[in-house]
Tab-separated table of N, CA and C in Angstrom:
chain	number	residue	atom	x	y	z
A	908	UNK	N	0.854	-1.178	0.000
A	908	UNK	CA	0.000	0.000	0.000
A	908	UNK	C	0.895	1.235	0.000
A	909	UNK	N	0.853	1.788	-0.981
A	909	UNK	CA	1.561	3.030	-1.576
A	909	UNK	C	1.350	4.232	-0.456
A	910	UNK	N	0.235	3.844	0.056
A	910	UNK	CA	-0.024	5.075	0.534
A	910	UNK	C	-0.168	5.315	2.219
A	911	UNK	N	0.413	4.132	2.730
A	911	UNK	CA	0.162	4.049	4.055
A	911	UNK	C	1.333	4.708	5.528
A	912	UNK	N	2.627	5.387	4.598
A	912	UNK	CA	3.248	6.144	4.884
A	912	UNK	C	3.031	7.613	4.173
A	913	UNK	N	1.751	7.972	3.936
A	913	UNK	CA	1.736	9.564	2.635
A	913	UNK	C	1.864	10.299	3.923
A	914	UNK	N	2.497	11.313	3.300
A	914	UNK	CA	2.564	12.571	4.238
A	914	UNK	C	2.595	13.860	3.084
A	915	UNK	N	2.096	14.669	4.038
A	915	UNK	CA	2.182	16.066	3.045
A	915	UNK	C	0.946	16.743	3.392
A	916	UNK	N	0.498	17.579	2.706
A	916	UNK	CA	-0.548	19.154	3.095
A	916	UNK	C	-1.519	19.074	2.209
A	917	UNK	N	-2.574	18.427	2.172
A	917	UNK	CA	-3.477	18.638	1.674
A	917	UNK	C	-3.983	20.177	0.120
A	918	UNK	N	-3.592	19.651	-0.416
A	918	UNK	CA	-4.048	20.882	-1.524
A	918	UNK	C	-5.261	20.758	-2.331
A	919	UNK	N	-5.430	19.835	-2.566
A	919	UNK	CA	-6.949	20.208	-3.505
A	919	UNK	C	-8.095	18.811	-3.017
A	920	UNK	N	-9.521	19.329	-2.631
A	920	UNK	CA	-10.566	17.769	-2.663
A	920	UNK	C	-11.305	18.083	-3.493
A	921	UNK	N	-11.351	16.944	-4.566
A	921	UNK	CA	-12.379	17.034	-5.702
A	921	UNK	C	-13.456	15.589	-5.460
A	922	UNK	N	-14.406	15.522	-6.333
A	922	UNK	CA	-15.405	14.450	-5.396
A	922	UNK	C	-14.635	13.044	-5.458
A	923	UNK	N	-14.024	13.077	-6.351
A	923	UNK	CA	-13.013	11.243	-6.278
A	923	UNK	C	-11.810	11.395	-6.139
A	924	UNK	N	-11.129	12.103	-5.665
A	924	UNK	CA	-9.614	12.359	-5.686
A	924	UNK	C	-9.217	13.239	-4.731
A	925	UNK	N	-8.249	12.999	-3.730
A	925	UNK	CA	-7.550	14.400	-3.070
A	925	UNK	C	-6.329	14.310	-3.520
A	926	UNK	N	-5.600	15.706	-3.564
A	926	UNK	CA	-4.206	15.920	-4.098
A	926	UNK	C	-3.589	16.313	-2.602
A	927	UNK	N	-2.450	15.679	-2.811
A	927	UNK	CA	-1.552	15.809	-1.546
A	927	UNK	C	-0.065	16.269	-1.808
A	928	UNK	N	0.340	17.163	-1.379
A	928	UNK	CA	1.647	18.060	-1.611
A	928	UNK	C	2.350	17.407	-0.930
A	929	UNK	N	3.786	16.349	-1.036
A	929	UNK	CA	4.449	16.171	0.011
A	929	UNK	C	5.758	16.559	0.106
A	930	UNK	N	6.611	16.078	1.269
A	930	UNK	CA	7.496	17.475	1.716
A	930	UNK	C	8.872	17.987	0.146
A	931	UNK	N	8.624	16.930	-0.637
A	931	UNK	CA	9.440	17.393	-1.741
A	931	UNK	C	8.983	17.414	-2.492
A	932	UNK	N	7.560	18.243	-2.425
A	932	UNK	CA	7.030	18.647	-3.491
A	932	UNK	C	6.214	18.367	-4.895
A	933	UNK	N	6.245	16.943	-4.581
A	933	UNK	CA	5.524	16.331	-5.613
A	933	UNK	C	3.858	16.422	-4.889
A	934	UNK	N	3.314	16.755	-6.167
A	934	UNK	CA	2.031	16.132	-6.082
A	934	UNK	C	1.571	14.240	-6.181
A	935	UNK	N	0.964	13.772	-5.209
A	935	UNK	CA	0.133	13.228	-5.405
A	935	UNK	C	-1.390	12.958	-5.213
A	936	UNK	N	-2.053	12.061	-6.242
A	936	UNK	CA	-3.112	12.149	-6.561
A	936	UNK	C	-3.183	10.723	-5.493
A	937	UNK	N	-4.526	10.691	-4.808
A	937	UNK	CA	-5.226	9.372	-4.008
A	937	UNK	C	-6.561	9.451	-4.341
A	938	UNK	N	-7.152	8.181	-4.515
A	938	UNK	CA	-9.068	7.957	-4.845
A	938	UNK	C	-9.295	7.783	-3.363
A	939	UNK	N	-9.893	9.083	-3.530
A	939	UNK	CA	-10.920	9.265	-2.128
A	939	UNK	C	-11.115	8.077	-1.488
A	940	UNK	N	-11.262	6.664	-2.825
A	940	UNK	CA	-11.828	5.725	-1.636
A	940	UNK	C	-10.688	4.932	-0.915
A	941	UNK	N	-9.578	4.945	-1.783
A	941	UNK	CA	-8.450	4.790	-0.870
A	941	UNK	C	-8.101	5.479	0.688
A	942	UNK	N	-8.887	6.526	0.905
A	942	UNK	CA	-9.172	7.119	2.115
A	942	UNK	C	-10.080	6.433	3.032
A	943	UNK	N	-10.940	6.321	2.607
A	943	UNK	CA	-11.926	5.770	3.595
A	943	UNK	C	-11.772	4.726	3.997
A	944	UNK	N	-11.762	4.548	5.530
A	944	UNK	CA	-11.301	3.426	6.412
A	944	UNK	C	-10.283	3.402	6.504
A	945	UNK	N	-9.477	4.528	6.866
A	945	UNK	CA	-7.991	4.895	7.065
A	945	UNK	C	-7.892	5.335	7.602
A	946	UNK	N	-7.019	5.617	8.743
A	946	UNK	CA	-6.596	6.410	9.425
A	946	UNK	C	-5.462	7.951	9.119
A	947	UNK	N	-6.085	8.501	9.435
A	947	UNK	CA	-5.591	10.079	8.783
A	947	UNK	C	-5.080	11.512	9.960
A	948	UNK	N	-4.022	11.578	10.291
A	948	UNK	CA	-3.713	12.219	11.359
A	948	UNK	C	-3.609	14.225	10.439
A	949	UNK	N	-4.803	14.585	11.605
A	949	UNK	CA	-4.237	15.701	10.957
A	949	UNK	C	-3.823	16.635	12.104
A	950	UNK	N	-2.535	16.834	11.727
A	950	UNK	CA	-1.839	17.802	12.760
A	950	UNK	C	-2.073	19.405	12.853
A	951	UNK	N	-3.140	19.591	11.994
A	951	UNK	CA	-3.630	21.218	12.387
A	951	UNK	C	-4.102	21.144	13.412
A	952	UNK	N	-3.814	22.426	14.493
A	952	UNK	CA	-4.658	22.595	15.555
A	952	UNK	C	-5.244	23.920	15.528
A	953	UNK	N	-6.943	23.595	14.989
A	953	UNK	CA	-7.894	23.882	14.656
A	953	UNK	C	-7.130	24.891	12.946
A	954	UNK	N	-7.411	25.655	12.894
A	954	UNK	CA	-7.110	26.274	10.993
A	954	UNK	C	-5.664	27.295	11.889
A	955	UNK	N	-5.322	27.594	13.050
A	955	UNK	CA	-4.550	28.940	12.714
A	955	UNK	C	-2.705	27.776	13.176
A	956	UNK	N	-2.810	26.723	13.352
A	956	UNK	CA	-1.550	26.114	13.734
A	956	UNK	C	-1.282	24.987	13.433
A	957	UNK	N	0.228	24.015	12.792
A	957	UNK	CA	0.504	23.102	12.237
A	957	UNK	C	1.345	22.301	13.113
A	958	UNK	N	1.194	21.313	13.557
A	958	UNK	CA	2.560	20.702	14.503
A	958	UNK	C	3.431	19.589	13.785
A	959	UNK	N	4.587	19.957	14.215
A	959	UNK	CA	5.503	18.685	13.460
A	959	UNK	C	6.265	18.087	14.567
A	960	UNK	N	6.742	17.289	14.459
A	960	UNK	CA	7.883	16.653	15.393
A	960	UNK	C	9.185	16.434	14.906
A	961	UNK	N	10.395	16.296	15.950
A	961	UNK	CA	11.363	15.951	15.323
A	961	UNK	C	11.882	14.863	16.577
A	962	UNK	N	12.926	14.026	16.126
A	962	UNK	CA	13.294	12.727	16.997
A	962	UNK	C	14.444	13.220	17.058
A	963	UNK	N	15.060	13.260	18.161
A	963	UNK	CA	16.901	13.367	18.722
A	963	UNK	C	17.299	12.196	18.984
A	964	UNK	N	18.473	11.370	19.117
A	964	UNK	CA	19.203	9.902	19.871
A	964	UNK	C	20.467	11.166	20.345
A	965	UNK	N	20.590	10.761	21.653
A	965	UNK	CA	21.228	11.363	22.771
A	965	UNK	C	21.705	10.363	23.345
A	966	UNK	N	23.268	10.567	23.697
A	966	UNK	CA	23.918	9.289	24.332
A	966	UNK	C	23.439	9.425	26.071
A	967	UNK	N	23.680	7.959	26.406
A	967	UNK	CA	23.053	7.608	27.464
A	967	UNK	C	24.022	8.188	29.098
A	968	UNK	N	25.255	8.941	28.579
A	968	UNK	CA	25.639	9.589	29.265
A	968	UNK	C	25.153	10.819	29.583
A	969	UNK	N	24.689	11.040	28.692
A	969	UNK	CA	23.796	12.898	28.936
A	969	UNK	C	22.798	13.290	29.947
A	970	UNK	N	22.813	14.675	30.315
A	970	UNK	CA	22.163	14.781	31.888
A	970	UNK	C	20.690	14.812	30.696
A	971	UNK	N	19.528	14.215	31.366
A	971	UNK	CA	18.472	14.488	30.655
A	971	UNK	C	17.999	15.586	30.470
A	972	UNK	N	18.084	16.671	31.987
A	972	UNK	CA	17.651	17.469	32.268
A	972	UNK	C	18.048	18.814	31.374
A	973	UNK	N	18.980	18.829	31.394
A	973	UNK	CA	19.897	19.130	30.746
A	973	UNK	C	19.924	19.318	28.627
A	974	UNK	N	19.294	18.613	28.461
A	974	UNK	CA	18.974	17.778	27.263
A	974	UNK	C	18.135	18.689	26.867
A	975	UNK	N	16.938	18.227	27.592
A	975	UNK	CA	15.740	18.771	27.541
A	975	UNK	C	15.176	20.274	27.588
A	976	UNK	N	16.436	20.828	28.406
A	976	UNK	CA	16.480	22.247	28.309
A	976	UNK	C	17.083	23.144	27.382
A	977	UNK	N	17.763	22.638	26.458
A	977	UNK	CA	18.745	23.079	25.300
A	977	UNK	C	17.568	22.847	24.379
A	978	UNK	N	17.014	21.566	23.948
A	978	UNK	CA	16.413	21.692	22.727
A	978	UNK	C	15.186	22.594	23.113
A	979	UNK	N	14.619	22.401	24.069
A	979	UNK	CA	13.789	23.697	23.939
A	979	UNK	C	14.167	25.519	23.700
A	980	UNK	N	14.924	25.364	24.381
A	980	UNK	CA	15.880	26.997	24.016
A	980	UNK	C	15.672	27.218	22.410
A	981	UNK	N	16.462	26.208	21.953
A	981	UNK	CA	16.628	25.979	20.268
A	981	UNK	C	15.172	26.374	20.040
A	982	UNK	N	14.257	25.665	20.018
A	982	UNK	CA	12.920	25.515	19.435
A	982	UNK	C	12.400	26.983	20.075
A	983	UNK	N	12.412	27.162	21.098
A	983	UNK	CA	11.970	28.468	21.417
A	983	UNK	C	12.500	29.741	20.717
A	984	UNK	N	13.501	29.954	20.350
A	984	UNK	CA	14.777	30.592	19.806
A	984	UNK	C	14.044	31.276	18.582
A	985	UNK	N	13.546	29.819	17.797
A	985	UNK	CA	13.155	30.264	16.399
A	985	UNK	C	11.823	30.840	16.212
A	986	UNK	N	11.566	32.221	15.339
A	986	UNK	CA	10.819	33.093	15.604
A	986	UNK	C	9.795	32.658	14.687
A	987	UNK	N	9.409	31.136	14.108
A	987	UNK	CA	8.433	30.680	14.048
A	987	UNK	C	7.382	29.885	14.151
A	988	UNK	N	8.540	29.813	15.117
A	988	UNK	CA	7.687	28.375	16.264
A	988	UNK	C	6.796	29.210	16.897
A	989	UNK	N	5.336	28.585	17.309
A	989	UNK	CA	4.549	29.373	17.905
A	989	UNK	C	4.548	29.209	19.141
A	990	UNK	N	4.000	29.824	20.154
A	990	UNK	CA	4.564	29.890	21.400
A	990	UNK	C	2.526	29.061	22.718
A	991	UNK	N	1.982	29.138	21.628
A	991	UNK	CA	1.030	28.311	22.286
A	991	UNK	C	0.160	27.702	20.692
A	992	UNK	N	-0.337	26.503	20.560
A	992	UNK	CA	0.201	25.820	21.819
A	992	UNK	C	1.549	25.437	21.906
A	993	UNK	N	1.976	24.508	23.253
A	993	UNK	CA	2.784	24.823	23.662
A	993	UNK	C	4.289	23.693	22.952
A	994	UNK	N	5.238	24.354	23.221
A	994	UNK	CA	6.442	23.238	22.701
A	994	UNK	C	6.215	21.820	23.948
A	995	UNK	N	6.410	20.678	23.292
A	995	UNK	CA	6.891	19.641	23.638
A	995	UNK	C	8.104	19.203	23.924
A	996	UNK	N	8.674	18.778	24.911
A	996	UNK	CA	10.266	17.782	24.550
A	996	UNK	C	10.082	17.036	25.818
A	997	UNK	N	10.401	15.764	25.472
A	997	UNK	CA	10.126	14.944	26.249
A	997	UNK	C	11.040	12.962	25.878
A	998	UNK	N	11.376	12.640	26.846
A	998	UNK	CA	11.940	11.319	26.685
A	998	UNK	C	11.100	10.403	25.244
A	999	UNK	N	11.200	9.878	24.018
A	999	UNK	CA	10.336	8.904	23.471
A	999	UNK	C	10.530	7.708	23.608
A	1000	UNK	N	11.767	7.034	24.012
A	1000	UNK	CA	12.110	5.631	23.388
A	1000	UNK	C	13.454	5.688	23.642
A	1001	UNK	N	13.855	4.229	24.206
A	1001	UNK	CA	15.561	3.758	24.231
A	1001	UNK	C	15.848	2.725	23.173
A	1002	UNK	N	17.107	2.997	22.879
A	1002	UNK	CA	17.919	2.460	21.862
A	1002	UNK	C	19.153	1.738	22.624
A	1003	UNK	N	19.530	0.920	21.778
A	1003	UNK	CA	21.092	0.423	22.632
A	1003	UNK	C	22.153	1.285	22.163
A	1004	UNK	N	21.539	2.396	21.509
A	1004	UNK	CA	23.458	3.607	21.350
A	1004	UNK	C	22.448	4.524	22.269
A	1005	UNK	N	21.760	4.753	22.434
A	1005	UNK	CA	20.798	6.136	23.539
A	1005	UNK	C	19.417	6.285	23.534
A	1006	UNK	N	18.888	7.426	24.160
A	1006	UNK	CA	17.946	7.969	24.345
A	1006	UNK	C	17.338	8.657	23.737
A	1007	UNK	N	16.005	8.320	22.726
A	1007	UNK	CA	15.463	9.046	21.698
A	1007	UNK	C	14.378	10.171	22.230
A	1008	UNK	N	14.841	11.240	21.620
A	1008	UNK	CA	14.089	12.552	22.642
A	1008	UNK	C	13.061	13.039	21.561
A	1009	UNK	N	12.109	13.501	22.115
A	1009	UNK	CA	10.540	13.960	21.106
A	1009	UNK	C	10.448	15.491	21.466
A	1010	UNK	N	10.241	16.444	20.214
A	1010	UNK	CA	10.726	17.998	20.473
A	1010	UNK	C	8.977	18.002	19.640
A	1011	UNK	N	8.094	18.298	19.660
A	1011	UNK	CA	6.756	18.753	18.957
A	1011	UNK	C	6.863	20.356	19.450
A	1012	UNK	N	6.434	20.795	18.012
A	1012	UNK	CA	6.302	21.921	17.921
A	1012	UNK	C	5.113	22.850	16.915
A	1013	UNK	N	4.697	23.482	17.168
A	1013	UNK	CA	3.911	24.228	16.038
A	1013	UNK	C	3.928	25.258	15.421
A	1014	UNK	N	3.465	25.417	14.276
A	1014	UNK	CA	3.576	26.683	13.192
A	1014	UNK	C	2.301	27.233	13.250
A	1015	UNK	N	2.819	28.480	12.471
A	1015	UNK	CA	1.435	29.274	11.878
A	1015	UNK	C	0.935	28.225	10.449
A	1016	UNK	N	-0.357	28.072	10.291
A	1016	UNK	CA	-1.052	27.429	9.378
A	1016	UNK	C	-0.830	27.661	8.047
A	1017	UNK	N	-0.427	29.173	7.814
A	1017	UNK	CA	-0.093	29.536	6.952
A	1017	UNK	C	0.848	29.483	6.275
A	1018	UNK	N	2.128	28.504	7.081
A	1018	UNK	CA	3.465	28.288	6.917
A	1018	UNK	C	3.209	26.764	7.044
A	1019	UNK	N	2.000	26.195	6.772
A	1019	UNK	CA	2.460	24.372	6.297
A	1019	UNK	C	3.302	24.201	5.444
A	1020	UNK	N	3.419	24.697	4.209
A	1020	UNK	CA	4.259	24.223	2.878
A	1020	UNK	C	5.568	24.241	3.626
A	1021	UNK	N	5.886	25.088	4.254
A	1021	UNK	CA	7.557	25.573	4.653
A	1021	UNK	C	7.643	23.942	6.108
A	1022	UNK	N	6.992	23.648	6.027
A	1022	UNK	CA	7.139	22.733	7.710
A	1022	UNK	C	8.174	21.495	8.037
A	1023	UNK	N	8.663	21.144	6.307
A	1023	UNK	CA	9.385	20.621	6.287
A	1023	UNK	C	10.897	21.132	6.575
A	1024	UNK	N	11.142	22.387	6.273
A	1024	UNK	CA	12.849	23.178	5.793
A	1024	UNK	C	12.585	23.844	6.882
A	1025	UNK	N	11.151	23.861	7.886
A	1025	UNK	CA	11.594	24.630	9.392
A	1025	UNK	C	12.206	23.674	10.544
A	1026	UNK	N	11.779	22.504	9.686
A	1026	UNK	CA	12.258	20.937	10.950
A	1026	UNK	C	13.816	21.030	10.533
A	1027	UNK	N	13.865	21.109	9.432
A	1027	UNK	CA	15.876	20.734	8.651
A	1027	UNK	C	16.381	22.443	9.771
A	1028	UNK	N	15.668	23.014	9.826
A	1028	UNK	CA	16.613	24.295	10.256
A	1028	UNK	C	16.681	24.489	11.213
A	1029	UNK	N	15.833	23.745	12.234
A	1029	UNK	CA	15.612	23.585	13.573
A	1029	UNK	C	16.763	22.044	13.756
A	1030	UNK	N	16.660	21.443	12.951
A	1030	UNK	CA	18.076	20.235	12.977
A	1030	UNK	C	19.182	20.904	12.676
A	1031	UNK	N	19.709	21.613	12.105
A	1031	UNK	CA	21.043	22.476	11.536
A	1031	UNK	C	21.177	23.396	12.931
A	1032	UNK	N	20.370	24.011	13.330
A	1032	UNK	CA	20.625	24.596	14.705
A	1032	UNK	C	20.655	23.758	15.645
A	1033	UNK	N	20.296	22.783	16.343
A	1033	UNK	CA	20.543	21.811	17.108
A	1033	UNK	C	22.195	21.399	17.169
A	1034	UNK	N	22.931	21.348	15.671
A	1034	UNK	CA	23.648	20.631	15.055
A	1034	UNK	C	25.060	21.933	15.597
A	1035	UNK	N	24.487	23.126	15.217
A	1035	UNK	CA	25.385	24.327	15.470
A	1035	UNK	C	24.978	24.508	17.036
A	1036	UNK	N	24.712	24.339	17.747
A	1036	UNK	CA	24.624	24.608	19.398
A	1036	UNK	C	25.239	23.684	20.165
A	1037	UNK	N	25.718	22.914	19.769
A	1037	UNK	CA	26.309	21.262	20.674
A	1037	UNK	C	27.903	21.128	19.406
A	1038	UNK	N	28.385	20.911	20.314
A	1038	UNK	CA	30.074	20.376	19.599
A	1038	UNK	C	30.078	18.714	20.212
A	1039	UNK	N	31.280	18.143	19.395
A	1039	UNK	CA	31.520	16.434	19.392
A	1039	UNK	C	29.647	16.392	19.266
A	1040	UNK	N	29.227	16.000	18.080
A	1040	UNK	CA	27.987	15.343	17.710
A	1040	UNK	C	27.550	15.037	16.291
A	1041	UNK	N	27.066	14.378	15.889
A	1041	UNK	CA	27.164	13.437	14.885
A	1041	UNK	C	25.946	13.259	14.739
A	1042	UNK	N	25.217	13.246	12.941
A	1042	UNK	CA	23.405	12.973	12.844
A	1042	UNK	C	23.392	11.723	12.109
A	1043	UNK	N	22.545	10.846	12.088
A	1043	UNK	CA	22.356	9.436	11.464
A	1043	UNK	C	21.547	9.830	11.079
A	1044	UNK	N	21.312	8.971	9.659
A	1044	UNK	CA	19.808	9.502	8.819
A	1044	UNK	C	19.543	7.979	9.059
A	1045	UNK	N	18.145	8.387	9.079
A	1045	UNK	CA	17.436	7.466	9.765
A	1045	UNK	C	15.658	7.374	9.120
A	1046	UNK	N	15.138	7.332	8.117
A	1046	UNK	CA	14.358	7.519	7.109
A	1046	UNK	C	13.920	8.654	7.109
A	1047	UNK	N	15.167	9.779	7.140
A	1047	UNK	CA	15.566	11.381	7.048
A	1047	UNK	C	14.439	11.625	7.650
A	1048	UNK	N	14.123	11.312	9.361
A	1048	UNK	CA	13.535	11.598	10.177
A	1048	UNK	C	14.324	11.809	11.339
A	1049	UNK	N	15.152	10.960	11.281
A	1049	UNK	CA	16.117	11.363	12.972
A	1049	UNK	C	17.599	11.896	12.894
A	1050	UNK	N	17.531	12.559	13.682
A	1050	UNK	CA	18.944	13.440	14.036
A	1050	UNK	C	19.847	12.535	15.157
A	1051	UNK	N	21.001	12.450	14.933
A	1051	UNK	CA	21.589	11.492	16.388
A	1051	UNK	C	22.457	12.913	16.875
A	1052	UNK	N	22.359	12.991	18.198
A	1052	UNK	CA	23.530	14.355	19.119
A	1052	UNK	C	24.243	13.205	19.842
A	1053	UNK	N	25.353	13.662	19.601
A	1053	UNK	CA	26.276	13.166	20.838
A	1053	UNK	C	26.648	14.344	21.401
A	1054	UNK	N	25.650	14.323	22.984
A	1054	UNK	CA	25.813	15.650	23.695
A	1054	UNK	C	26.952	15.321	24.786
A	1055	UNK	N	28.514	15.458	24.496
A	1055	UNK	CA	29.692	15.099	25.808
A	1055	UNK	C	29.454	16.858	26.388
A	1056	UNK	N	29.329	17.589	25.193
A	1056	UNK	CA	29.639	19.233	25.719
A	1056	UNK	C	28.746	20.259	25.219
A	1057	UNK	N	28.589	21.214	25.335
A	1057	UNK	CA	27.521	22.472	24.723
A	1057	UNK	C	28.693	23.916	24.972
A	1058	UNK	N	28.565	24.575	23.990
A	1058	UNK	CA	28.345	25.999	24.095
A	1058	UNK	C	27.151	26.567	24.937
A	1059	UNK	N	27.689	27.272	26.218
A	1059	UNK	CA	26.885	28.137	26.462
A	1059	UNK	C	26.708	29.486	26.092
A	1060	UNK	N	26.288	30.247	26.895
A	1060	UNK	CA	25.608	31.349	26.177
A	1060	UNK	C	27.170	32.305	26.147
A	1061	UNK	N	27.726	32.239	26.891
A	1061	UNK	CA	29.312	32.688	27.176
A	1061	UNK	C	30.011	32.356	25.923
A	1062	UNK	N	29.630	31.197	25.954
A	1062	UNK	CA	30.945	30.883	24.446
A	1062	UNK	C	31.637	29.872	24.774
A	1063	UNK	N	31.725	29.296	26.381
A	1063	UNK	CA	32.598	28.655	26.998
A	1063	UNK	C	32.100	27.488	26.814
A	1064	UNK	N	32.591	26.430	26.205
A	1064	UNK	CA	32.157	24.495	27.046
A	1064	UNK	C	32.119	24.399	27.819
A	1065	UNK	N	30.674	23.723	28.038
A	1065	UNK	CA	30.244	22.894	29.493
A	1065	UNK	C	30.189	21.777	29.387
A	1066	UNK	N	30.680	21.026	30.257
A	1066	UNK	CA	30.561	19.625	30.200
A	1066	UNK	C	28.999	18.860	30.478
A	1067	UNK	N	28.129	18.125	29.969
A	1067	UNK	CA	26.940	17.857	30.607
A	1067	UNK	C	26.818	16.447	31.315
A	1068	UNK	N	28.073	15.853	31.574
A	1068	UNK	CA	28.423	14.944	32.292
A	1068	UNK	C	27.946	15.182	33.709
């Protein structure tokens, strides 16, 4: 089933067909009835906000607390993340190299198309705020940090040991 991983933004419903924009831009076409009896997540919250997520792997040495307070900074940082509702970050899942961390966040509605290159830029900043760290692509959904140290706001390394 072609279509049981689709993702993308809804652009056009005609009576047998919806067109679906996905994050690189292709159109595709689905028969409505391929919809029905499916499960369909839609991450607008209500018409004025869009939420996306992104996945971190954080080595199992890292203070959580710690963790958890950086990527939010990051996500808070960027002046299009919306500020209610509210950011997420939170523990998701262990791995045998670390700790997979869940950052949800939301946009203005009006900025769905962009929701993909705001997650890559919110990963590129993650990537520029932490030194010794390394990203695994991972069905170019997950970022891996190896957090030993951070830049703080000083300039100075901290250890988060």
């Amino acid at each position: 089933d072609n279509n049981s991983e689709l993702q993308g933004v809804v652009h056009k419903i005609d009576a047998r067909t919806t067109t679906i924009m996905t994050r690189l831009n292709h159109s595709v076409i689905v028969a409505n009835k391929d919809l029905i009896g499916k499960v369909i997540s839609n991450w607008g919250k209500g018409r004025f906000a869009v939420g996306f997520e992104i996945k971190i792997l954080v080595d199992y040495n890292s203070n959580v607390d710690e963790v958890k307070k950086i990527i939010l900074e990051v996500l808070q940082s960027n002046p299009v993340i919306l500020r209610v509702p509210n950011i997420i970050v939170r523990i998701d899942d262990f791995e045998e190299s670390g700790v997979y961390f869940l950052a949800r966040a939301f946009i203005s509605a009006r900025r769905v198309q962009e929701q993909w290159s705001i997650a890559a830029a919110l990963r590129e900043e993650l990537f520029k705020t932490y030194t010794n760290m390394f990203f695994v692509k991972n069905n170019d959904r997950f970022c891996s940090l190896n957090l030993k140290s951070f830049h703080s706001n000083s300039g100075f390394p901290r250890s988060l040991d």
